[in-house]
PDB file of C-alpha atoms and ligand atoms in Angstrom:
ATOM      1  CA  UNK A  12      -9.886 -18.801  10.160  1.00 55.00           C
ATOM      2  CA  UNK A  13      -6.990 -18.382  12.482  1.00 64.00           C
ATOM      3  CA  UNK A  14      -3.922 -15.869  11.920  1.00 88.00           C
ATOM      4  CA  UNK A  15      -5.754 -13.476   9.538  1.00 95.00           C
ATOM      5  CA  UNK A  16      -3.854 -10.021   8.716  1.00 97.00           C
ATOM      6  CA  UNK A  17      -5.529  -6.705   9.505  1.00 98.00           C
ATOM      7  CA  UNK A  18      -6.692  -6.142   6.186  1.00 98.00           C
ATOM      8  CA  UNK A  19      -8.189  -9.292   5.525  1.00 98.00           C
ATOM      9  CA  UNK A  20      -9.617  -8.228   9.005  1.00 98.00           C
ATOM     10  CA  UNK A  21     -10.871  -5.443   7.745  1.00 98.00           C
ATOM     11  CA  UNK A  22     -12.507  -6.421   4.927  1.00 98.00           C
ATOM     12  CA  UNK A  23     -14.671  -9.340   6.891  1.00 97.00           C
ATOM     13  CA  UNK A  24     -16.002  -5.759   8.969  1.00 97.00           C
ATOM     14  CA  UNK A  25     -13.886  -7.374  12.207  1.00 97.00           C
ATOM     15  CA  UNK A  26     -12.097  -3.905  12.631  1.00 97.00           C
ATOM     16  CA  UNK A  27     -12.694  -0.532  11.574  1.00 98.00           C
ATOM     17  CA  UNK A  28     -11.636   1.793   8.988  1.00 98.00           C
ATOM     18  CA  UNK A  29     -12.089   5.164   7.074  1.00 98.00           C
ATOM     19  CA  UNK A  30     -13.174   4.016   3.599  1.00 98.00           C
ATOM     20  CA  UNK A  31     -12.257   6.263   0.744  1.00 98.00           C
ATOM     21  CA  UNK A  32     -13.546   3.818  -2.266  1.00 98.00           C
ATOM     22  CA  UNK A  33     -15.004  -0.005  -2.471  1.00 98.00           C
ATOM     23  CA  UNK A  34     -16.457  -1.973  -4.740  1.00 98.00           C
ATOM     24  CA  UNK A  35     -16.670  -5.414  -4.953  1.00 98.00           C
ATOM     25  CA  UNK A  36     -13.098  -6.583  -5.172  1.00 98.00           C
ATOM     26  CA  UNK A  37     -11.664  -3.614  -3.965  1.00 98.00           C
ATOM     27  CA  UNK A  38     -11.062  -1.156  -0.729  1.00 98.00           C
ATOM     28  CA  UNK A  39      -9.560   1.410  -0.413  1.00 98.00           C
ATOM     29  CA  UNK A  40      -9.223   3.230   2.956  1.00 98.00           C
ATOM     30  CA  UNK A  41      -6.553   5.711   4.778  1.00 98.00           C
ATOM     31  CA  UNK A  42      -3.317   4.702   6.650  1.00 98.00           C
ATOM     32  CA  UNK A  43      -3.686   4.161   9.964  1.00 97.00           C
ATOM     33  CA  UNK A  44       0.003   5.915  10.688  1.00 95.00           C
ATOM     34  CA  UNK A  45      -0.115   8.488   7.759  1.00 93.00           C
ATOM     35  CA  UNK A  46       3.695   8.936   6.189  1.00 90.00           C
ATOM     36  CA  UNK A  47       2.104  12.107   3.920  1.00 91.00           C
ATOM     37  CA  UNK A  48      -0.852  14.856   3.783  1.00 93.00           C
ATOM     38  CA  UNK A  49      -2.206  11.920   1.996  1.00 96.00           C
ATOM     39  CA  UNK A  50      -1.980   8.320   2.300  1.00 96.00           C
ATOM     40  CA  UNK A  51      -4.101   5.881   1.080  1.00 98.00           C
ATOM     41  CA  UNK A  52      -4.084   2.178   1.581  1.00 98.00           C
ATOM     42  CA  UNK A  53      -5.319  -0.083  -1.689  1.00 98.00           C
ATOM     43  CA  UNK A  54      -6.237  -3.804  -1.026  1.00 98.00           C
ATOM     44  CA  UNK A  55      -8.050  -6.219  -2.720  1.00 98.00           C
ATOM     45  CA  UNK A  56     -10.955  -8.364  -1.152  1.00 98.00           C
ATOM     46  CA  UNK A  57      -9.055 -11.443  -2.295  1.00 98.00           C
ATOM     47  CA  UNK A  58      -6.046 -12.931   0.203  1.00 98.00           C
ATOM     48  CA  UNK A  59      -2.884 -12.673  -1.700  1.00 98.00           C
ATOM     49  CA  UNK A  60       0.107 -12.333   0.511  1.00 98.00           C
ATOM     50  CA  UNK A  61       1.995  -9.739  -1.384  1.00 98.00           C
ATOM     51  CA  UNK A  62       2.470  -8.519  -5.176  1.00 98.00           C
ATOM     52  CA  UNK A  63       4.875 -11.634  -6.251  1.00 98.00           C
ATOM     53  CA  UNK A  64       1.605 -14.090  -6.056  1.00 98.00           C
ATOM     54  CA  UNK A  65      -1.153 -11.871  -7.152  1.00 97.00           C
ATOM     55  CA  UNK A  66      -2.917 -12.974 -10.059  1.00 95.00           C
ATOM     56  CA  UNK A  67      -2.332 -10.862 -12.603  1.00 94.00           C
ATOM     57  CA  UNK A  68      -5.628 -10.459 -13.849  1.00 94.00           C
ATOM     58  CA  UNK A  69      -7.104  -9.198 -10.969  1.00 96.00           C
ATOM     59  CA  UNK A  70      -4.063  -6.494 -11.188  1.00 97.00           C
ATOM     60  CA  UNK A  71      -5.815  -5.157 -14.402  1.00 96.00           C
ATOM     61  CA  UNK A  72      -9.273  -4.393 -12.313  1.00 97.00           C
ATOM     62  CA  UNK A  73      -6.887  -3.232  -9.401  1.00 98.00           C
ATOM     63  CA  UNK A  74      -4.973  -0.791 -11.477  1.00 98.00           C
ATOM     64  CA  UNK A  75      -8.760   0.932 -12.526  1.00 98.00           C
ATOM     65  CA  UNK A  76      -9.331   1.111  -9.289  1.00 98.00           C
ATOM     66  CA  UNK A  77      -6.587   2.943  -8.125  1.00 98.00           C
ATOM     67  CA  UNK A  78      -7.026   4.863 -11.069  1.00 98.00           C
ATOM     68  CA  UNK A  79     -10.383   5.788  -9.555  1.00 98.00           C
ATOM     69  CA  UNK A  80      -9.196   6.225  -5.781  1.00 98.00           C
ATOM     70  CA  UNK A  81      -6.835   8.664  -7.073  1.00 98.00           C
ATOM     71  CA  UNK A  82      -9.254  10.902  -8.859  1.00 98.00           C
ATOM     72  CA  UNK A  83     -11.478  10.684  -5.650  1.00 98.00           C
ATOM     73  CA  UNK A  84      -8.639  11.823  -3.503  1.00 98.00           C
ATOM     74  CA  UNK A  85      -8.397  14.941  -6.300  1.00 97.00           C
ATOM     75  CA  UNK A  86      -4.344  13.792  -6.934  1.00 97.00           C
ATOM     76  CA  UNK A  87      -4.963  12.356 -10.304  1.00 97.00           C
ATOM     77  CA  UNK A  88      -3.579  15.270 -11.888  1.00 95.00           C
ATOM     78  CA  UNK A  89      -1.582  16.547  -9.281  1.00 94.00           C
ATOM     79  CA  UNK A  90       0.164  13.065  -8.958  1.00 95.00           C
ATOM     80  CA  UNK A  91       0.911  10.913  -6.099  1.00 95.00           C
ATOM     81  CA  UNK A  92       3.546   7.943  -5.348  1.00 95.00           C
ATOM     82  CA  UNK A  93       2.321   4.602  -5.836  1.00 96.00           C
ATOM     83  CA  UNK A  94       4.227   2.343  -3.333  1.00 95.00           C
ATOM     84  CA  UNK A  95       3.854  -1.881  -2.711  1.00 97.00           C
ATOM     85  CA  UNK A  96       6.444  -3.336  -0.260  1.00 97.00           C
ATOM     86  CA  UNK A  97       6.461  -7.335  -1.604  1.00 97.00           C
ATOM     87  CA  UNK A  98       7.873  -9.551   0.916  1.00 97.00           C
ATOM     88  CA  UNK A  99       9.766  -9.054   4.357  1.00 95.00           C
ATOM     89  CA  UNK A 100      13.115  -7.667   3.123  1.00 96.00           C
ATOM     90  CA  UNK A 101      11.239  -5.197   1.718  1.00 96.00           C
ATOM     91  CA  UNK A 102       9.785  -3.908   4.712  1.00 94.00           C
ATOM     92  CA  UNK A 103       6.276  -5.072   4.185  1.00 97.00           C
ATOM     93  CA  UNK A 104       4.581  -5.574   7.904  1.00 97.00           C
ATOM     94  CA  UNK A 105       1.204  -6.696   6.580  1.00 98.00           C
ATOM     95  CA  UNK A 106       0.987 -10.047   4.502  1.00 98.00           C
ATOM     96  CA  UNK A 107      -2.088  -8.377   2.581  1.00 98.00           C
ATOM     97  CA  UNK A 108      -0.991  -7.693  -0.802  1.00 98.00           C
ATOM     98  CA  UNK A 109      -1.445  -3.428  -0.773  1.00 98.00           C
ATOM     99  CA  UNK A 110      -0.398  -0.292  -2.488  1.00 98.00           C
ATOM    100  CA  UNK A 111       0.478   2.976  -0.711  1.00 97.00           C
ATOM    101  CA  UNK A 112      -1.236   5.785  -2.003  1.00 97.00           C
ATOM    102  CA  UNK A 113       1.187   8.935  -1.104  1.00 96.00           C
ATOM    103  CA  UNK A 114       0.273  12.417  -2.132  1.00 95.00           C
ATOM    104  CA  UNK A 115      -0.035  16.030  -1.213  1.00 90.00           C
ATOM    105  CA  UNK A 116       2.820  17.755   1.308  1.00 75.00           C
ATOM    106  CA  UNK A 117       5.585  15.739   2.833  1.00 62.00           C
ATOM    107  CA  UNK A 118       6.322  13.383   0.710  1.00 73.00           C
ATOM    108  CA  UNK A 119      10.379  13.509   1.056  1.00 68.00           C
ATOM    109  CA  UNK A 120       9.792  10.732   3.710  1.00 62.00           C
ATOM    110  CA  UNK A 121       8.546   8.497   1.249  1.00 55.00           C
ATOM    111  CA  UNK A 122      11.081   9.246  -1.525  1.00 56.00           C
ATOM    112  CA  UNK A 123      13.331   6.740  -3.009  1.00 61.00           C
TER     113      UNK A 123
HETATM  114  P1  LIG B  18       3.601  -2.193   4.867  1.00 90.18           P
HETATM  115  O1  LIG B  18       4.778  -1.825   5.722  1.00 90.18           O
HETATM  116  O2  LIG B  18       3.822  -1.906   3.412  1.00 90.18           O
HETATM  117  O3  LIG B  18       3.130  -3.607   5.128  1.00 90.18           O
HETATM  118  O4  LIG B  18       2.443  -1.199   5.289  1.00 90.18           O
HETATM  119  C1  LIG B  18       1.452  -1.520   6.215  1.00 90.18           C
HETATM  120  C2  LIG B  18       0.709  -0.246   6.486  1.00 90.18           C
HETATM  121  O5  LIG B  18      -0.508  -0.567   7.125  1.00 90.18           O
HETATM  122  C3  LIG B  18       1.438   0.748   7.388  1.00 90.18           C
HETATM  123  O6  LIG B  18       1.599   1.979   6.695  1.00 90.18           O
HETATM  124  C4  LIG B  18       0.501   0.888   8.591  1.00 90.18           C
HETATM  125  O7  LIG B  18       0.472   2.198   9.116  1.00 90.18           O
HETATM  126  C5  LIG B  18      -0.828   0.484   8.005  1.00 90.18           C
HETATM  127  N1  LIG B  18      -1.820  -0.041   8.934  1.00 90.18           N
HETATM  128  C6  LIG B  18      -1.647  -1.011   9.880  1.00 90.18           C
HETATM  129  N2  LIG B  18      -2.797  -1.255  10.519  1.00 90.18           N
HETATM  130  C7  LIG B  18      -3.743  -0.439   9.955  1.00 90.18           C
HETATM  131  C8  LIG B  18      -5.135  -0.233  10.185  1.00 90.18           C
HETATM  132  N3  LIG B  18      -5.825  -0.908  11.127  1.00 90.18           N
HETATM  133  N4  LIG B  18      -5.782   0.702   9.426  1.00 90.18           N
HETATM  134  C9  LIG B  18      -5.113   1.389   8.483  1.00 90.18           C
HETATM  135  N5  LIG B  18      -3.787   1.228   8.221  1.00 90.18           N
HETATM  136  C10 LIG B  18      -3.119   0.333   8.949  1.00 90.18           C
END
């Protein structure tokens, strides 16, 4: 298929990353260009383009799932910024639907 995004990249094994969590619909792996101590891509397997077209009930599997990422990362309690940049205006680079995971130090950079 021609014009794939990194992500979707990613997930057929084409390119390389440093998994944190997967399961069957889900990845999650570390920015590439960290914006905090700790930052943590989420993705499903699944192409959606952004958060405006996901189907909602995969967002009820993805929400676990970031629920789980976050206690592997040891920030469940601690807390972390959850971030998704929908559409073009809003910054987002990567027409993968994903959620920032931001935690730990240095955060100020990523606060609204
Ligand atoms: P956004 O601006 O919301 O689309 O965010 C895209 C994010 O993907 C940025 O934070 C990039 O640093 C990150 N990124 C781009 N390519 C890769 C990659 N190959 N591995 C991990 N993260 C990446």
């Amino acid at each position: 298929m021609a014009n794939l995004s990194i992500f979707e990249k990613i997930v057929n094994g084409e390119i390389p990353c440093n998994k944190v969590a997967e399961n069957d619909e889900f990845l999650a792996f570390y920015d590439i260009n960290p914006r905090a101590k700790i930052h943590v891509l989420v993705i499903p397997k699944k192409h959606f383009e952004n958060f405006q077209v996901v189907d909602s009930n995969i967002m009820k599997a993805m929400t676990e799932f970031i629920h789980d990422t976050a206690k592997i990362l040891g920030v469940d309690k601690s807390g972390y910024r959850l971030v998704t940049n929908c559409g073009k205006s809003a910054g987002q680079e990567v027409m993968h639907l994903h959620f920032h995971i931001l935690a730990g130090e240095n955060l100020d950079c990523a606060k609204l």
